[in-house]
mmCIF file of C-alpha atoms in Angstrom:
data_model
loop_
_atom_site.group_PDB
_atom_site.id
_atom_site.type_symbol
_atom_site.label_atom_id
_atom_site.label_comp_id
_atom_site.label_asym_id
_atom_site.label_seq_id
_atom_site.Cartn_x
_atom_site.Cartn_y
_atom_site.Cartn_z
ATOM 1 C CA MET O 1 18.759 -20.853 9.637
ATOM 2 C CA LYS O 2 20.309 -21.232 13.270
ATOM 3 C CA LYS O 3 23.428 -19.296 12.225
ATOM 4 C CA PHE O 4 21.137 -16.466 10.969
ATOM 5 C CA VAL O 5 19.307 -16.292 14.419
ATOM 6 C CA PHE O 6 22.294 -16.320 16.267
ATOM 7 C CA ALA O 7 24.038 -13.532 13.720
ATOM 8 C CA VAL O 8 20.584 -11.436 14.401
ATOM 9 C CA LEU O 9 21.079 -12.282 18.208
ATOM 10 C CA PHE O 10 24.805 -10.974 18.272
ATOM 11 C CA ALA O 11 24.018 -7.559 16.215
ATOM 12 C CA LEU O 12 21.196 -6.799 18.439
ATOM 13 C CA LEU O 13 23.728 -6.452 21.229
ATOM 14 C CA ASN O 14 25.231 -3.332 20.065
ATOM 15 C CA VAL O 15 21.647 -1.702 19.545
ATOM 16 C CA PHE O 16 20.737 -1.632 23.141
ATOM 17 C CA PRO O 17 23.881 -0.071 24.986
ATOM 18 C CA MET O 18 23.498 2.800 22.430
ATOM 19 C CA PHE O 19 19.846 3.736 23.225
ATOM 20 C CA SER O 20 19.521 2.416 26.666
ATOM 21 C CA GLN O 21 19.496 5.786 28.825
ATOM 22 C CA THR O 22 18.991 6.438 32.267
ATOM 23 C CA ILE O 23 18.603 10.096 31.297
ATOM 24 C CA ILE O 24 15.889 11.261 28.683
ATOM 25 C CA ARG O 25 17.659 12.858 25.771
ATOM 26 C CA LYS O 26 16.897 14.505 22.474
ATOM 27 C CA VAL O 27 18.131 12.189 19.323
ATOM 28 C CA GLU O 28 21.163 13.347 18.404
ATOM 29 C CA ARG O 29 21.621 14.461 14.600
ATOM 30 C CA GLY O 30 22.563 11.525 12.749
ATOM 31 C CA GLU O 31 20.829 9.002 15.180
ATOM 32 C CA GLU O 32 17.316 9.728 13.405
ATOM 33 C CA ALA O 33 15.065 6.698 12.801
ATOM 34 C CA TRP O 34 14.758 7.571 9.071
ATOM 35 C CA ARG O 35 18.953 7.584 8.755
ATOM 36 C CA TYR O 36 18.588 4.075 10.155
ATOM 37 C CA LEU O 37 15.830 2.973 7.775
ATOM 38 C CA ILE O 38 17.680 4.010 4.880
ATOM 39 C CA LYS O 39 20.859 1.534 6.032
ATOM 40 C CA ALA O 40 18.414 -1.102 6.442
ATOM 41 C CA ARG O 41 16.857 -1.062 3.003
ATOM 42 C CA LYS O 42 20.425 -0.952 1.506
ATOM 43 C CA ASN O 43 21.290 -3.997 3.639
ATOM 44 C CA MET O 44 18.292 -5.692 2.652
ATOM 45 C CA GLU O 45 18.949 -4.893 -0.993
ATOM 46 C CA ASN O 46 22.474 -6.304 -0.629
ATOM 47 C CA GLY O 47 21.659 -9.634 1.084
ATOM 48 C CA GLU O 48 22.860 -8.197 4.288
ATOM 49 C CA TYR O 49 20.154 -9.492 6.533
ATOM 50 C CA ALA O 50 21.584 -9.515 9.872
ATOM 51 C CA SER O 51 22.656 -6.046 9.312
ATOM 52 C CA ALA O 52 19.403 -5.055 8.150
ATOM 53 C CA ILE O 53 17.571 -6.340 11.240
ATOM 54 C CA GLU O 54 20.241 -4.539 13.396
ATOM 55 C CA ASN O 55 19.596 -1.119 11.668
ATOM 56 C CA ALA O 56 16.145 -1.585 11.774
ATOM 57 C CA GLU O 57 15.904 -2.315 15.435
ATOM 58 C CA PHE O 58 18.446 1.139 15.889
ATOM 59 C CA ALA O 59 15.592 2.939 14.300
ATOM 60 C CA LYS O 60 12.896 1.398 16.264
ATOM 61 C CA ALA O 61 15.143 2.228 19.433
ATOM 62 C CA SER O 62 15.706 5.892 17.896
ATOM 63 C CA ALA O 63 11.967 6.182 17.544
ATOM 64 C CA LYS O 64 10.934 5.351 20.950
ATOM 65 C CA GLN O 65 13.815 7.649 22.250
ATOM 66 C CA ASN O 66 12.338 10.392 20.523
ATOM 67 C CA ALA O 67 8.719 9.705 21.488
ATOM 68 C CA ASP O 68 10.111 9.354 25.241
ATOM 69 C CA TRP O 69 11.834 12.888 25.266
ATOM 70 C CA GLU O 70 8.456 14.423 23.545
ATOM 71 C CA LEU O 71 6.602 12.851 26.105
ATOM 72 C CA TYR O 72 8.961 14.214 28.701
ATOM 73 C CA VAL O 73 9.049 17.946 27.495
ATOM 74 C CA LEU O 74 5.108 17.863 26.854
ATOM 75 C CA GLN O 75 4.790 16.907 30.605
ATOM 76 C CA ASN O 76 7.044 18.952 32.050
ATOM 77 C CA THR O 77 5.111 22.035 30.776
ATOM 78 C CA GLN O 78 2.384 21.380 32.721
ATOM 79 C CA LYS O 79 4.669 22.289 35.922
ATOM 80 C CA ARG O 80 4.015 25.743 34.922
ATOM 81 C CA THR O 81 0.635 27.291 36.145
ATOM 82 C CA ARG O 82 -0.009 29.456 33.344
ATOM 83 C CA VAL O 83 0.055 26.282 30.806
ATOM 84 C CA ARG O 84 -2.593 24.364 33.381
ATOM 85 C CA ARG O 85 -4.592 27.202 33.445
ATOM 86 C CA ALA O 86 -4.589 27.530 29.708
ATOM 87 C CA GLY O 87 -6.979 24.492 29.818
ATOM 88 C CA ASP O 88 -6.718 21.316 27.205
ATOM 89 C CA ASN O 89 -7.092 23.028 24.228
ATOM 90 C CA ILE O 90 -3.785 22.571 22.045
ATOM 91 C CA LEU O 91 -4.086 26.142 20.050
ATOM 92 C CA ASP O 92 -4.888 27.937 23.737
ATOM 93 C CA VAL O 93 -1.849 25.824 25.409
ATOM 94 C CA LEU O 94 0.398 26.553 22.291
ATOM 95 C CA GLU O 95 -0.155 30.343 22.588
ATOM 96 C CA VAL O 96 1.067 30.293 26.545
ATOM 97 C CA LEU O 97 3.919 27.960 25.277
ATOM 98 C CA LYS O 98 5.151 30.494 22.949
ATOM 99 C CA GLU O 99 4.684 33.450 25.585
ATOM 100 C CA LEU O 100 6.596 31.707 27.914
ATOM 101 C CA GLU O 101 9.183 30.647 25.024
ATOM 102 C CA LEU O 102 8.880 27.006 25.972
ATOM 103 C CA ASN O 103 10.678 26.330 22.634
ATOM 104 C CA ASP O 104 10.932 22.583 22.648
ATOM 105 C CA ALA O 105 7.268 22.108 24.003
ATOM 106 C CA VAL O 106 6.345 24.684 21.263
ATOM 107 C CA SER O 107 8.621 22.580 18.357
ATOM 108 C CA VAL O 108 6.748 19.187 19.445
ATOM 109 C CA VAL O 109 3.483 20.665 19.147
ATOM 110 C CA GLU O 110 3.622 22.409 15.879
ATOM 111 C CA ARG O 111 5.298 19.268 14.297
ATOM 112 C CA ASN O 112 2.658 17.105 15.591
ATOM 113 C CA ILE O 113 -0.109 19.389 14.695
ATOM 114 C CA GLU O 114 1.425 19.454 11.073
ATOM 115 C CA GLU O 115 2.059 16.067 10.515
ATOM 116 C CA ARG O 116 -1.400 14.844 12.033
ATOM 117 C CA GLY O 117 -3.894 17.656 12.270
ATOM 118 C CA ILE O 118 -5.444 19.145 15.147
ATOM 119 C CA ASP O 119 -8.658 16.800 14.656
ATOM 120 C CA TYR O 120 -6.560 13.462 15.075
ATOM 121 C CA PHE O 121 -6.096 14.667 18.936
ATOM 122 C CA ASP O 122 -9.465 16.051 18.932
ATOM 123 C CA GLY O 123 -8.099 19.280 19.596
ATOM 124 C CA LYS O 124 -6.774 18.217 22.990
ATOM 125 C CA PHE O 125 -3.283 18.544 24.522
ATOM 126 C CA SER O 126 -3.761 15.768 26.817
ATOM 127 C CA LYS O 127 -4.664 13.623 23.849
ATOM 128 C CA MET O 128 -1.362 14.635 22.303
ATOM 129 C CA MET O 129 0.663 13.596 25.234
ATOM 130 C CA ASP O 130 -1.169 10.183 25.262
ATOM 131 C CA SER O 131 -0.423 9.498 21.820
ATOM 132 C CA GLU O 132 3.689 9.460 22.573
ATOM 133 C CA GLU O 133 3.413 6.006 23.537
ATOM 134 C CA TYR O 134 1.815 5.225 20.085
ATOM 135 C CA PHE O 135 4.310 7.596 17.964
ATOM 136 C CA SER O 136 7.308 5.357 19.849
ATOM 137 C CA HIS O 137 6.867 2.444 17.369
ATOM 138 C CA CYS O 138 8.520 2.703 13.955
ATOM 139 C CA PRO O 139 6.353 0.584 11.402
ATOM 140 C CA GLU O 140 8.478 0.890 8.634
ATOM 141 C CA ALA O 141 11.206 -0.796 10.589
ATOM 142 C CA ASP O 142 8.803 -3.729 11.703
ATOM 143 C CA ARG O 143 8.229 -4.010 7.797
ATOM 144 C CA ILE O 144 11.893 -4.566 7.108
ATOM 145 C CA ILE O 145 12.301 -6.961 9.979
ATOM 146 C CA ALA O 146 9.306 -9.146 8.755
ATOM 147 C CA MET O 147 10.789 -8.812 4.926
ATOM 148 C CA VAL O 148 14.143 -10.367 6.162
ATOM 149 C CA TYR O 149 12.507 -13.079 8.290
ATOM 150 C CA ARG O 150 10.379 -13.799 5.439
ATOM 151 C CA LEU O 151 13.109 -14.575 2.932
ATOM 152 C CA GLU O 152 14.910 -16.526 5.813
ATOM 153 C CA GLY O 153 11.857 -18.830 5.748
ATOM 154 C CA GLU O 154 10.793 -17.574 9.215
ATOM 155 C CA TYR O 155 7.267 -17.049 8.475
ATOM 156 C CA ASP O 156 5.851 -17.001 11.950
ATOM 157 C CA LEU O 157 8.192 -14.471 12.777
ATOM 158 C CA ALA O 158 7.739 -12.692 9.372
ATOM 159 C CA LEU O 159 3.791 -12.532 10.367
ATOM 160 C CA LYS O 160 4.403 -11.119 14.130
ATOM 161 C CA TYR O 161 6.352 -8.101 12.869
ATOM 162 C CA MET O 162 4.388 -7.499 9.631
ATOM 163 C CA ASN O 163 1.555 -7.368 12.100
ATOM 164 C CA LEU O 164 3.349 -5.129 14.322
ATOM 165 C CA ALA O 165 3.559 -2.540 11.212
ATOM 166 C CA TYR O 166 0.314 -2.799 10.567
ATOM 167 C CA GLU O 167 -1.135 -2.137 14.146
ATOM 168 C CA TYR O 168 1.087 0.679 13.997
ATOM 169 C CA ALA O 169 0.360 1.857 10.309
ATOM 170 C CA ASP O 170 -0.647 5.467 11.335
ATOM 171 C CA ASN O 171 3.122 6.368 11.956
ATOM 172 C CA LEU O 172 4.089 5.596 8.640
ATOM 173 C CA ILE O 173 6.295 8.299 6.874
ATOM 174 C CA ILE O 174 4.237 7.421 3.606
ATOM 175 C CA PRO O 175 0.755 6.384 4.535
ATOM 176 C CA ALA O 176 0.096 4.826 1.276
ATOM 177 C CA GLN O 177 2.717 1.944 2.570
ATOM 178 C CA LYS O 178 -0.342 0.379 4.648
ATOM 179 C CA TYR O 179 -1.550 -1.336 1.479
ATOM 180 C CA GLU O 180 2.030 -2.652 0.778
ATOM 181 C CA ILE O 181 1.891 -4.202 4.414
ATOM 182 C CA LEU O 182 -1.132 -5.690 3.788
ATOM 183 C CA TYR O 183 0.009 -6.966 0.730
ATOM 184 C CA SER O 184 2.780 -8.613 2.347
ATOM 185 C CA LEU O 185 0.233 -9.919 5.238
ATOM 186 C CA ALA O 186 -1.584 -11.675 2.267
ATOM 187 C CA ASP O 187 1.508 -13.004 0.662
ATOM 188 C CA ILE O 188 2.968 -14.388 4.078
ATOM 189 C CA ALA O 189 -0.746 -15.927 4.782
ATOM 190 C CA TYR O 190 -0.455 -17.583 1.236
ATOM 191 C CA ASP O 191 3.359 -19.007 2.369
ATOM 192 C CA LEU O 192 1.751 -20.355 5.579
ATOM 193 C CA GLY O 193 -1.109 -22.086 3.689
ATOM 194 C CA ASP O 194 -3.678 -19.904 5.501
ATOM 195 C CA GLU O 195 -6.812 -19.172 3.231
ATOM 196 C CA ASP O 196 -8.907 -17.332 5.495
ATOM 197 C CA SER O 197 -6.100 -15.039 6.327
ATOM 198 C CA TYR O 198 -5.381 -14.698 2.890
ATOM 199 C CA GLU O 199 -8.424 -13.586 1.953
ATOM 200 C CA LYS O 200 -9.060 -11.331 5.074
ATOM 201 C CA TYR O 201 -5.734 -9.407 3.971
ATOM 202 C CA LEU O 202 -6.505 -8.433 0.563
ATOM 203 C CA LEU O 203 -10.370 -7.606 1.736
ATOM 204 C CA SER O 204 -8.570 -5.029 4.023
ATOM 205 C CA VAL O 205 -7.215 -3.171 1.197
ATOM 206 C CA LEU O 206 -10.612 -2.739 -0.520
ATOM 207 C CA LYS O 207 -11.924 -1.430 2.857
ATOM 208 C CA ASP O 208 -11.412 1.727 1.485
ATOM 209 C CA ASN O 209 -12.337 1.509 -2.010
ATOM 210 C CA PRO O 210 -15.977 3.426 -2.162
ATOM 211 C CA TYR O 211 -17.130 1.556 -4.978
ATOM 212 C CA TYR O 212 -16.427 -1.969 -3.540
ATOM 213 C CA THR O 213 -18.117 -0.971 -0.079
ATOM 214 C CA ASP O 214 -21.130 0.543 -2.118
ATOM 215 C CA LYS O 215 -23.551 -2.577 -2.470
ATOM 216 C CA ASN O 216 -25.890 -0.636 -4.692
ATOM 217 C CA PHE O 217 -23.320 -0.059 -6.994
ATOM 218 C CA MET O 218 -21.945 -3.380 -7.221
ATOM 219 C CA GLU O 219 -25.090 -5.010 -7.767
ATOM 220 C CA ALA O 220 -25.494 -2.807 -10.649
ATOM 221 C CA PHE O 221 -22.030 -2.815 -11.639
ATOM 222 C CA THR O 222 -21.966 -6.844 -11.532
ATOM 223 C CA SER O 223 -25.236 -7.396 -13.574
ATOM 224 C CA PHE O 224 -24.186 -5.139 -16.292
ATOM 225 C CA ALA O 225 -20.494 -6.753 -16.673
ATOM 226 C CA GLY O 226 -22.534 -10.014 -16.917
ATOM 227 C CA ASN O 227 -24.473 -9.094 -19.932
ATOM 228 C CA ASP O 228 -23.374 -11.449 -22.829
ATOM 229 C CA SER O 229 -22.981 -9.503 -26.034
ATOM 230 C CA GLU O 230 -20.045 -8.206 -27.903
ATOM 231 C CA ASP O 231 -20.835 -4.786 -27.846
ATOM 232 C CA GLY O 232 -21.059 -4.987 -24.274
ATOM 233 C CA VAL O 233 -17.395 -4.691 -23.916
ATOM 234 C CA GLU O 234 -17.231 -1.372 -25.197
ATOM 235 C CA LYS O 235 -20.309 0.137 -23.389
ATOM 236 C CA PHE O 236 -18.925 -1.591 -20.132
ATOM 237 C CA PHE O 237 -15.579 0.060 -20.506
ATOM 238 C CA LEU O 238 -17.093 3.503 -21.418
ATOM 239 C CA LEU O 239 -19.512 3.827 -18.794
ATOM 240 C CA TYR O 240 -17.539 2.992 -15.499
ATOM 241 C CA ARG O 241 -14.574 4.336 -13.817
ATOM 242 C CA ASN O 242 -12.657 3.477 -10.426
ATOM 243 C CA ASN O 243 -10.038 5.476 -9.505
ATOM 244 C CA GLY O 244 -8.991 3.160 -6.326
ATOM 245 C CA TYR O 245 -5.837 2.330 -7.797
ATOM 246 C CA GLU O 246 -4.133 0.689 -4.875
ATOM 247 C CA SER O 247 -6.640 -2.008 -4.661
ATOM 248 C CA ILE O 248 -6.016 -3.122 -8.277
ATOM 249 C CA LYS O 249 -3.505 -6.159 -7.001
ATOM 250 C CA ALA O 250 -5.996 -7.060 -4.172
ATOM 251 C CA LEU O 251 -8.741 -7.122 -7.006
ATOM 252 C CA SER O 252 -6.595 -9.452 -9.365
ATOM 253 C CA LYS O 253 -5.713 -11.845 -6.520
ATOM 254 C CA LEU O 254 -9.060 -11.962 -5.096
ATOM 255 C CA SER O 255 -10.616 -13.043 -8.209
ATOM 256 C CA GLN O 256 -8.417 -15.888 -9.084
ATOM 257 C CA PHE O 257 -8.775 -17.083 -5.463
ATOM 258 C CA TYR O 258 -12.707 -16.883 -5.777
ATOM 259 C CA LEU O 259 -12.625 -18.484 -9.127
ATOM 260 C CA LYS O 260 -10.637 -21.445 -7.721
ATOM 261 C CA LYS O 261 -13.312 -21.447 -4.788
ATOM 262 C CA GLY O 262 -15.889 -21.770 -7.589
ATOM 263 C CA GLN O 263 -17.419 -18.281 -6.347
ATOM 264 C CA GLN O 264 -17.990 -17.222 -9.829
ATOM 265 C CA GLU O 265 -19.938 -14.264 -8.730
ATOM 266 C CA LYS O 266 -17.350 -12.638 -6.405
ATOM 267 C CA ALA O 267 -14.845 -13.381 -9.155
ATOM 268 C CA LEU O 268 -16.556 -11.219 -11.577
ATOM 269 C CA GLN O 269 -17.219 -8.563 -9.342
ATOM 270 C CA CYS O 270 -13.433 -8.433 -8.351
ATOM 271 C CA SER O 271 -12.072 -8.973 -11.625
ATOM 272 C CA ALA O 272 -14.503 -6.376 -13.638
ATOM 273 C CA LEU O 273 -13.543 -3.691 -11.079
ATOM 274 C CA GLY O 274 -9.843 -4.273 -10.936
ATOM 275 C CA SER O 275 -9.941 -4.051 -14.633
ATOM 276 C CA ILE O 276 -12.064 -0.797 -14.671
ATOM 277 C CA ALA O 277 -9.461 0.809 -11.996
ATOM 278 C CA ILE O 278 -6.564 -0.133 -14.789
ATOM 279 C CA ILE O 279 -8.573 1.562 -17.535
ATOM 280 C CA THR O 280 -9.106 4.628 -15.341
ATOM 281 C CA LYS O 281 -5.363 4.996 -14.346
ATOM 282 C CA ILE O 282 -3.949 4.519 -18.449
ATOM 283 C CA GLU O 283 -6.608 6.867 -19.249
ATOM 284 C CA GLU O 284 -5.424 9.730 -17.062
ATOM 285 C CA THR O 285 -2.184 8.660 -17.777
ATOM 286 C CA LEU O 286 -2.584 9.196 -21.467
ATOM 287 C CA LYS O 287 -4.573 12.338 -20.884
ATOM 288 C CA GLU O 288 -1.459 13.930 -19.567
ATOM 289 C CA ARG O 289 0.830 12.703 -22.129
ATOM 290 C CA ILE O 290 -1.235 13.114 -25.199
ATOM 291 C CA ILE O 291 -2.636 16.526 -26.314
ATOM 292 C CA GLY O 292 -6.690 16.555 -26.742
ATOM 293 C CA TYR O 293 -6.746 12.732 -25.632
ATOM 294 C CA SER O 294 -10.060 11.328 -24.438
ATOM 295 C CA TYR O 295 -11.238 7.708 -23.810
ATOM 296 C CA THR O 296 -13.021 6.311 -27.380
ATOM 297 C CA THR O 297 -12.335 2.582 -27.542
ATOM 298 C CA LEU O 298 -10.681 0.138 -25.274
ATOM 299 C CA GLU O 299 -8.928 -0.841 -28.837
ATOM 300 C CA ASP O 300 -7.594 2.728 -29.171
ATOM 301 C CA LEU O 301 -6.555 3.018 -25.384
ATOM 302 C CA LEU O 302 -4.577 -0.015 -25.382
ATOM 303 C CA ILE O 303 -2.799 0.513 -28.825
ATOM 304 C CA LYS O 304 -1.848 4.352 -27.462
ATOM 305 C CA SER O 305 -0.488 2.822 -23.935
ATOM 306 C CA ALA O 306 1.556 0.456 -25.889
ATOM 307 C CA ARG O 307 3.753 3.342 -27.497
ATOM 308 C CA PHE O 308 5.150 4.094 -23.968
ATOM 309 C CA GLU O 309 7.518 1.880 -22.473
ATOM 310 C CA ASP O 310 6.936 2.881 -19.283
ATOM 311 C CA ILE O 311 3.442 2.008 -19.062
ATOM 312 C CA VAL O 312 3.792 -1.397 -20.414
ATOM 313 C CA GLY O 313 6.586 -1.941 -17.741
ATOM 314 C CA TRP O 314 4.400 -0.760 -15.099
ATOM 315 C CA GLY O 315 1.582 -2.862 -16.121
ATOM 316 C CA SER O 316 4.114 -5.998 -16.279
ATOM 317 C CA GLU O 317 5.176 -5.401 -13.018
ATOM 318 C CA ASN O 318 2.003 -4.819 -11.387
ATOM 319 C CA CYS O 319 0.063 -7.968 -12.855
ATOM 320 C CA ILE O 320 -2.247 -5.061 -14.999
ATOM 321 C CA TRP O 321 -2.028 -7.158 -18.429
ATOM 322 C CA GLU O 322 -3.121 -10.092 -16.341
ATOM 323 C CA THR O 323 -5.610 -8.839 -14.599
ATOM 324 C CA LEU O 324 -7.285 -7.703 -18.020
ATOM 325 C CA TYR O 325 -6.550 -11.181 -19.519
ATOM 326 C CA ASN O 326 -8.220 -12.835 -16.313
ATOM 327 C CA PHE O 327 -11.485 -10.575 -16.490
ATOM 328 C CA ALA O 328 -11.506 -12.174 -19.854
ATOM 329 C CA ASP O 329 -11.231 -15.745 -18.435
ATOM 330 C CA VAL O 330 -13.532 -15.150 -15.447
ATOM 331 C CA THR O 331 -16.206 -13.757 -17.900
ATOM 332 C CA ALA O 332 -15.639 -16.904 -19.975
ATOM 333 C CA SER O 333 -16.269 -19.235 -16.746
ATOM 334 C CA CYS O 334 -19.330 -17.484 -15.915
ATOM 335 C CA GLY O 335 -20.812 -18.575 -19.359
ATOM 336 C CA LYS O 336 -20.564 -15.151 -21.113
ATOM 337 C CA ILE O 337 -18.853 -16.567 -24.365
ATOM 338 C CA ASN O 338 -19.885 -13.724 -26.458
ATOM 339 C CA PHE O 339 -18.268 -10.837 -24.270
ATOM 340 C CA SER O 340 -15.352 -12.842 -23.344
ATOM 341 C CA SER O 341 -14.549 -13.736 -26.829
ATOM 342 C CA ARG O 342 -14.666 -10.226 -27.906
ATOM 343 C CA LEU O 343 -12.692 -9.075 -25.013
ATOM 344 C CA PHE O 344 -9.915 -11.711 -25.748
ATOM 345 C CA LYS O 345 -9.815 -10.757 -29.469
ATOM 346 C CA VAL O 346 -9.376 -7.326 -28.501
ATOM 347 C CA LEU O 347 -6.295 -8.087 -25.979
ATOM 348 C CA ALA O 348 -4.751 -10.528 -28.259
ATOM 349 C CA GLY O 349 -4.760 -7.478 -30.786
ATOM 350 C CA CYS O 350 -3.329 -4.560 -28.929
ATOM 351 C CA LEU O 351 -1.926 -5.378 -25.398
ATOM 352 C CA GLY O 352 1.895 -4.093 -25.334
ATOM 353 C CA ASP O 353 3.111 -7.187 -23.151
ATOM 354 C CA ASN O 354 3.955 -10.061 -25.349
ATOM 355 C CA TYR O 355 3.392 -12.809 -23.060
ATOM 356 C CA TRP O 356 -0.514 -11.941 -22.414
ATOM 357 C CA ARG O 357 -1.084 -10.782 -25.671
ATOM 358 C CA LYS O 358 0.034 -14.160 -26.905
ATOM 359 C CA MET O 359 -2.007 -15.834 -23.868
ATOM 360 C CA ALA O 360 -5.336 -14.074 -24.853
ATOM 361 C CA ALA O 361 -4.712 -14.902 -28.545
ATOM 362 C CA GLY O 362 -4.504 -18.549 -27.997
ATOM 363 C CA ARG O 363 -8.102 -18.180 -26.473
ATOM 364 C CA VAL O 364 -9.760 -16.804 -29.902
ATOM 365 C CA TYR O 365 -9.370 -17.711 -33.377
ATOM 366 C CA LEU O 366 -8.469 -14.360 -35.538
ATOM 367 C CA GLU O 367 -9.226 -15.121 -39.262
ATOM 368 C CA VAL O 368 -7.092 -12.403 -40.407
ATOM 369 C CA PRO O 369 -4.663 -10.215 -38.657
ATOM 370 C CA SER O 370 -6.313 -6.742 -37.897
ATOM 371 C CA GLU O 371 -4.718 -3.437 -38.364
ATOM 372 C CA THR O 372 -4.161 -3.465 -34.426
ATOM 373 C CA ASP O 373 -1.815 -6.172 -35.045
ATOM 374 C CA LYS O 374 0.357 -3.938 -37.069
ATOM 375 C CA VAL O 375 1.346 -1.857 -34.494
ATOM 376 C CA PHE O 376 3.423 -4.656 -33.056
ATOM 377 C CA GLN O 377 4.586 -6.406 -36.305
#
């Protein structure tokens, strides 16, 4: 471990001279942050961890240099009387900047508007200038550094950098990576044995899921899921939908977490909502691929989805089939034997993933193979 730390410190000696300028300047072509991020990702994939951190630090330095330069450009416009007289409205200021042919400033303002929208700055030119400090951070780079430290077993450092990545998540090139950062934070908390933080980070993913945050819906939803009848399975999957796909993994992990804690009501809520999101996602995918497809039964949906290798692969890689299995397991733990038995039977006959199909089969006695079993023989 000490060797790794020394290697990182040595590598960083190359970063600081390159970006430590007394004169603020625009980032040169070839030195953009995104280029270093690509290199850092490749380094990490190849196990070149010191180089990954070095290039991630280059990306951070480049992002700061760019923000410093943009702030310098915007502040300099205030030396012009006409710009000051234009007031603080971004569009009014932009019009004057174009008339004065202050092209660098025009470029900065237009790019910020394109990437963030005017409302992000409350329509104020002054807030755009103030935001440059925030823009100087590179969350993708902090995430890479955190991932490397986690691989090296340096969990405290991993947590520090991953928290930085989340703090500046609004800067992400791909906004949806915010959820990946939260999942990574949850994984690190799990490594550290911090159950409270583990739960907190997973719940943060669910803040953007309108179904989970709607208490009235969740009460009605859970009540229906708790009905103990065999036909309740089909009614349940026919009635509800949830397109919060980014929260599937959080719901799956939380359902297992709450079940181990003996909090069965919460476990049922999470596993049920996660399962509905899965069925919604698969249904939408099948609609794109099968002309005239519409949901009829869970059995039919699973049989059709098993015909597509990429859907089966997606399910295996993202704990999809495990989540459906866990839903049946949670309902069984809650005493809903008829509901869980029926669900286990459907999963045992139809899941495209062999492992979880066999796991489900182990929970229910099938007297004779159903017609759906023949799909996999």
